[in-house]
């Protein structure tokens, strides 16, 4: 369920960030995302966000939105924590401590600067 929530959040953030209003996913949006996911039991400080673009430009810079047609990529990751420790009961080793679950995606920016 956690992976599905991460993917849902990534999709939502991309929909908003790539809209004609924004063209970026900035730190303020990430802070709001952390808060939303914390409401589902995630530890906000353990969530990792990576915002990039298909052009190599910064995808998280509100002062320079990505123009229409440039892809915004978002990757949200979170450690498994002790989620799969129960696997030990059936003889399976849980994932390593540095393993993560994630949600990711890309959406083309629809931002067009006003003249």
PDB file of C-alpha atoms in Angstrom:
ATOM      1  CA  UNK A   1       0.000   0.000   0.000  1.00  0.00           C
ATOM      2  CA  UNK A   2       2.869   2.396   0.741  1.00  0.00           C
ATOM      3  CA  UNK A   3       4.258   2.062  -2.774  1.00  0.00           C
ATOM      4  CA  UNK A   4       0.809   2.808  -4.210  1.00  0.00           C
ATOM      5  CA  UNK A   5       0.564   5.945  -2.063  1.00  0.00           C
ATOM      6  CA  UNK A   6       3.998   7.094  -3.238  1.00  0.00           C
ATOM      7  CA  UNK A   7       2.990   6.564  -6.865  1.00  0.00           C
ATOM      8  CA  UNK A   8      -0.304   8.373  -6.359  1.00  0.00           C
ATOM      9  CA  UNK A   9       1.537  11.318  -4.791  1.00  0.00           C
ATOM     10  CA  UNK A  10       4.101  11.425  -7.609  1.00  0.00           C
ATOM     11  CA  UNK A  11       1.303  11.431 -10.202  1.00  0.00           C
ATOM     12  CA  UNK A  12      -0.541  14.193  -8.343  1.00  0.00           C
ATOM     13  CA  UNK A  13       2.559  16.373  -7.986  1.00  0.00           C
ATOM     14  CA  UNK A  14       3.412  15.945 -11.666  1.00  0.00           C
ATOM     15  CA  UNK A  15      -0.126  16.890 -12.680  1.00  0.00           C
ATOM     16  CA  UNK A  16       0.075  20.102 -10.655  1.00  0.00           C
ATOM     17  CA  UNK A  17       3.734  20.925 -11.352  1.00  0.00           C
ATOM     18  CA  UNK A  18       3.520  20.420 -15.114  1.00  0.00           C
ATOM     19  CA  UNK A  19       0.326  22.443 -15.437  1.00  0.00           C
ATOM     20  CA  UNK A  20       0.165  25.665 -17.373  1.00  0.00           C
ATOM     21  CA  UNK A  21       0.217  27.548 -14.073  1.00  0.00           C
ATOM     22  CA  UNK A  22       3.569  26.254 -12.764  1.00  0.00           C
ATOM     23  CA  UNK A  23       6.070  24.378 -14.948  1.00  0.00           C
ATOM     24  CA  UNK A  24       8.079  23.252 -11.897  1.00  0.00           C
ATOM     25  CA  UNK A  25       7.922  21.301  -8.637  1.00  0.00           C
ATOM     26  CA  UNK A  26       9.537  23.491  -5.990  1.00  0.00           C
ATOM     27  CA  UNK A  27      10.425  23.083  -2.332  1.00  0.00           C
ATOM     28  CA  UNK A  28       7.095  24.499  -1.138  1.00  0.00           C
ATOM     29  CA  UNK A  29       5.239  21.808  -3.115  1.00  0.00           C
ATOM     30  CA  UNK A  30       7.537  19.153  -1.657  1.00  0.00           C
ATOM     31  CA  UNK A  31       6.860  20.404   1.886  1.00  0.00           C
ATOM     32  CA  UNK A  32       3.113  20.064   1.237  1.00  0.00           C
ATOM     33  CA  UNK A  33       3.664  16.579  -0.201  1.00  0.00           C
ATOM     34  CA  UNK A  34       5.639  15.495   2.853  1.00  0.00           C
ATOM     35  CA  UNK A  35       2.758  16.677   5.021  1.00  0.00           C
ATOM     36  CA  UNK A  36       0.174  14.775   2.973  1.00  0.00           C
ATOM     37  CA  UNK A  37       2.206  11.555   3.103  1.00  0.00           C
ATOM     38  CA  UNK A  38       2.843  11.989   6.836  1.00  0.00           C
ATOM     39  CA  UNK A  39      -0.931  11.857   7.208  1.00  0.00           C
ATOM     40  CA  UNK A  40      -0.730   8.271   5.896  1.00  0.00           C
ATOM     41  CA  UNK A  41       1.945   7.270   8.407  1.00  0.00           C
ATOM     42  CA  UNK A  42       5.137   8.070   6.502  1.00  0.00           C
ATOM     43  CA  UNK A  43       7.981   9.701   8.435  1.00  0.00           C
ATOM     44  CA  UNK A  44       8.295  12.988   6.550  1.00  0.00           C
ATOM     45  CA  UNK A  45      12.025  13.322   7.140  1.00  0.00           C
ATOM     46  CA  UNK A  46      12.687   9.941   5.475  1.00  0.00           C
ATOM     47  CA  UNK A  47      10.985  10.864   2.188  1.00  0.00           C
ATOM     48  CA  UNK A  48      13.466  11.686  -0.583  1.00  0.00           C
ATOM     49  CA  UNK A  49      12.466  13.768  -3.620  1.00  0.00           C
ATOM     50  CA  UNK A  50      14.361  14.147  -6.879  1.00  0.00           C
ATOM     51  CA  UNK A  51      13.080  16.583  -9.519  1.00  0.00           C
ATOM     52  CA  UNK A  52      14.784  16.682 -12.930  1.00  0.00           C
ATOM     53  CA  UNK A  53      13.869  17.605 -16.487  1.00  0.00           C
ATOM     54  CA  UNK A  54      14.364  16.137 -19.939  1.00  0.00           C
ATOM     55  CA  UNK A  55      16.316  19.225 -21.016  1.00  0.00           C
ATOM     56  CA  UNK A  56      18.768  19.191 -18.124  1.00  0.00           C
ATOM     57  CA  UNK A  57      17.311  22.443 -16.761  1.00  0.00           C
ATOM     58  CA  UNK A  58      16.273  22.628 -13.116  1.00  0.00           C
ATOM     59  CA  UNK A  59      12.774  21.254 -12.643  1.00  0.00           C
ATOM     60  CA  UNK A  60      12.438  22.718  -9.162  1.00  0.00           C
ATOM     61  CA  UNK A  61      13.139  26.376  -9.856  1.00  0.00           C
ATOM     62  CA  UNK A  62      10.018  28.533  -9.554  1.00  0.00           C
ATOM     63  CA  UNK A  63      11.819  31.552 -11.026  1.00  0.00           C
ATOM     64  CA  UNK A  64      12.544  29.685 -14.287  1.00  0.00           C
ATOM     65  CA  UNK A  65       9.572  27.432 -15.083  1.00  0.00           C
ATOM     66  CA  UNK A  66      10.098  24.722 -17.663  1.00  0.00           C
ATOM     67  CA  UNK A  67       8.497  25.681 -20.972  1.00  0.00           C
ATOM     68  CA  UNK A  68       5.768  23.698 -22.680  1.00  0.00           C
ATOM     69  CA  UNK A  69       7.046  20.418 -24.104  1.00  0.00           C
ATOM     70  CA  UNK A  70       9.875  19.945 -21.600  1.00  0.00           C
ATOM     71  CA  UNK A  71       9.458  16.857 -19.443  1.00  0.00           C
ATOM     72  CA  UNK A  72       9.446  17.142 -15.669  1.00  0.00           C
ATOM     73  CA  UNK A  73      10.579  13.972 -13.886  1.00  0.00           C
ATOM     74  CA  UNK A  74       9.819  13.220 -10.252  1.00  0.00           C
ATOM     75  CA  UNK A  75      11.122  10.366  -8.111  1.00  0.00           C
ATOM     76  CA  UNK A  76       9.920   9.961  -4.498  1.00  0.00           C
ATOM     77  CA  UNK A  77      11.606   7.249  -2.437  1.00  0.00           C
ATOM     78  CA  UNK A  78      11.135   5.932   1.083  1.00  0.00           C
ATOM     79  CA  UNK A  79      12.967   3.210   3.051  1.00  0.00           C
ATOM     80  CA  UNK A  80      11.211  -0.084   3.715  1.00  0.00           C
ATOM     81  CA  UNK A  81      11.908   0.454   7.422  1.00  0.00           C
ATOM     82  CA  UNK A  82      10.724  -2.729   9.184  1.00  0.00           C
ATOM     83  CA  UNK A  83       7.816  -3.259   6.823  1.00  0.00           C
ATOM     84  CA  UNK A  84       8.926  -6.717   5.634  1.00  0.00           C
ATOM     85  CA  UNK A  85      10.500  -8.074   8.827  1.00  0.00           C
ATOM     86  CA  UNK A  86       7.587 -10.494   9.085  1.00  0.00           C
ATOM     87  CA  UNK A  87       9.133 -12.325   6.099  1.00  0.00           C
ATOM     88  CA  UNK A  88      11.694 -13.750   8.506  1.00  0.00           C
ATOM     89  CA  UNK A  89       8.944 -15.955   9.932  1.00  0.00           C
ATOM     90  CA  UNK A  90       8.787 -17.884   6.658  1.00  0.00           C
ATOM     91  CA  UNK A  91      12.538 -17.949   6.134  1.00  0.00           C
ATOM     92  CA  UNK A  92      12.943 -15.001   3.775  1.00  0.00           C
ATOM     93  CA  UNK A  93      15.522 -12.319   4.386  1.00  0.00           C
ATOM     94  CA  UNK A  94      14.022  -8.815   4.487  1.00  0.00           C
ATOM     95  CA  UNK A  95      15.415  -6.131   2.146  1.00  0.00           C
ATOM     96  CA  UNK A  96      18.666  -4.446   3.139  1.00  0.00           C
ATOM     97  CA  UNK A  97      18.437  -1.405   5.385  1.00  0.00           C
ATOM     98  CA  UNK A  98      19.226   0.940   2.487  1.00  0.00           C
ATOM     99  CA  UNK A  99      16.567  -0.505   0.141  1.00  0.00           C
ATOM    100  CA  UNK A 100      13.683   1.794  -0.771  1.00  0.00           C
ATOM    101  CA  UNK A 101      10.230   1.756  -2.292  1.00  0.00           C
ATOM    102  CA  UNK A 102       9.363   4.541  -4.693  1.00  0.00           C
ATOM    103  CA  UNK A 103       6.934   6.307  -6.942  1.00  0.00           C
ATOM    104  CA  UNK A 104       8.064   8.070 -10.079  1.00  0.00           C
ATOM    105  CA  UNK A 105       6.927   9.523 -13.341  1.00  0.00           C
ATOM    106  CA  UNK A 106       7.333  12.164 -16.015  1.00  0.00           C
ATOM    107  CA  UNK A 107       4.918  14.670 -17.475  1.00  0.00           C
ATOM    108  CA  UNK A 108       5.419  17.265 -20.178  1.00  0.00           C
ATOM    109  CA  UNK A 109       5.226  20.835 -18.954  1.00  0.00           C
ATOM    110  CA  UNK A 110       2.281  22.843 -20.227  1.00  0.00           C
ATOM    111  CA  UNK A 111       3.645  26.159 -18.954  1.00  0.00           C
ATOM    112  CA  UNK A 112       3.539  29.019 -21.479  1.00  0.00           C
ATOM    113  CA  UNK A 113       4.928  32.341 -20.265  1.00  0.00           C
ATOM    114  CA  UNK A 114       2.475  35.234 -20.356  1.00  0.00           C
ATOM    115  CA  UNK A 115       3.575  38.118 -22.507  1.00  0.00           C
TER     116      UNK A 115
END
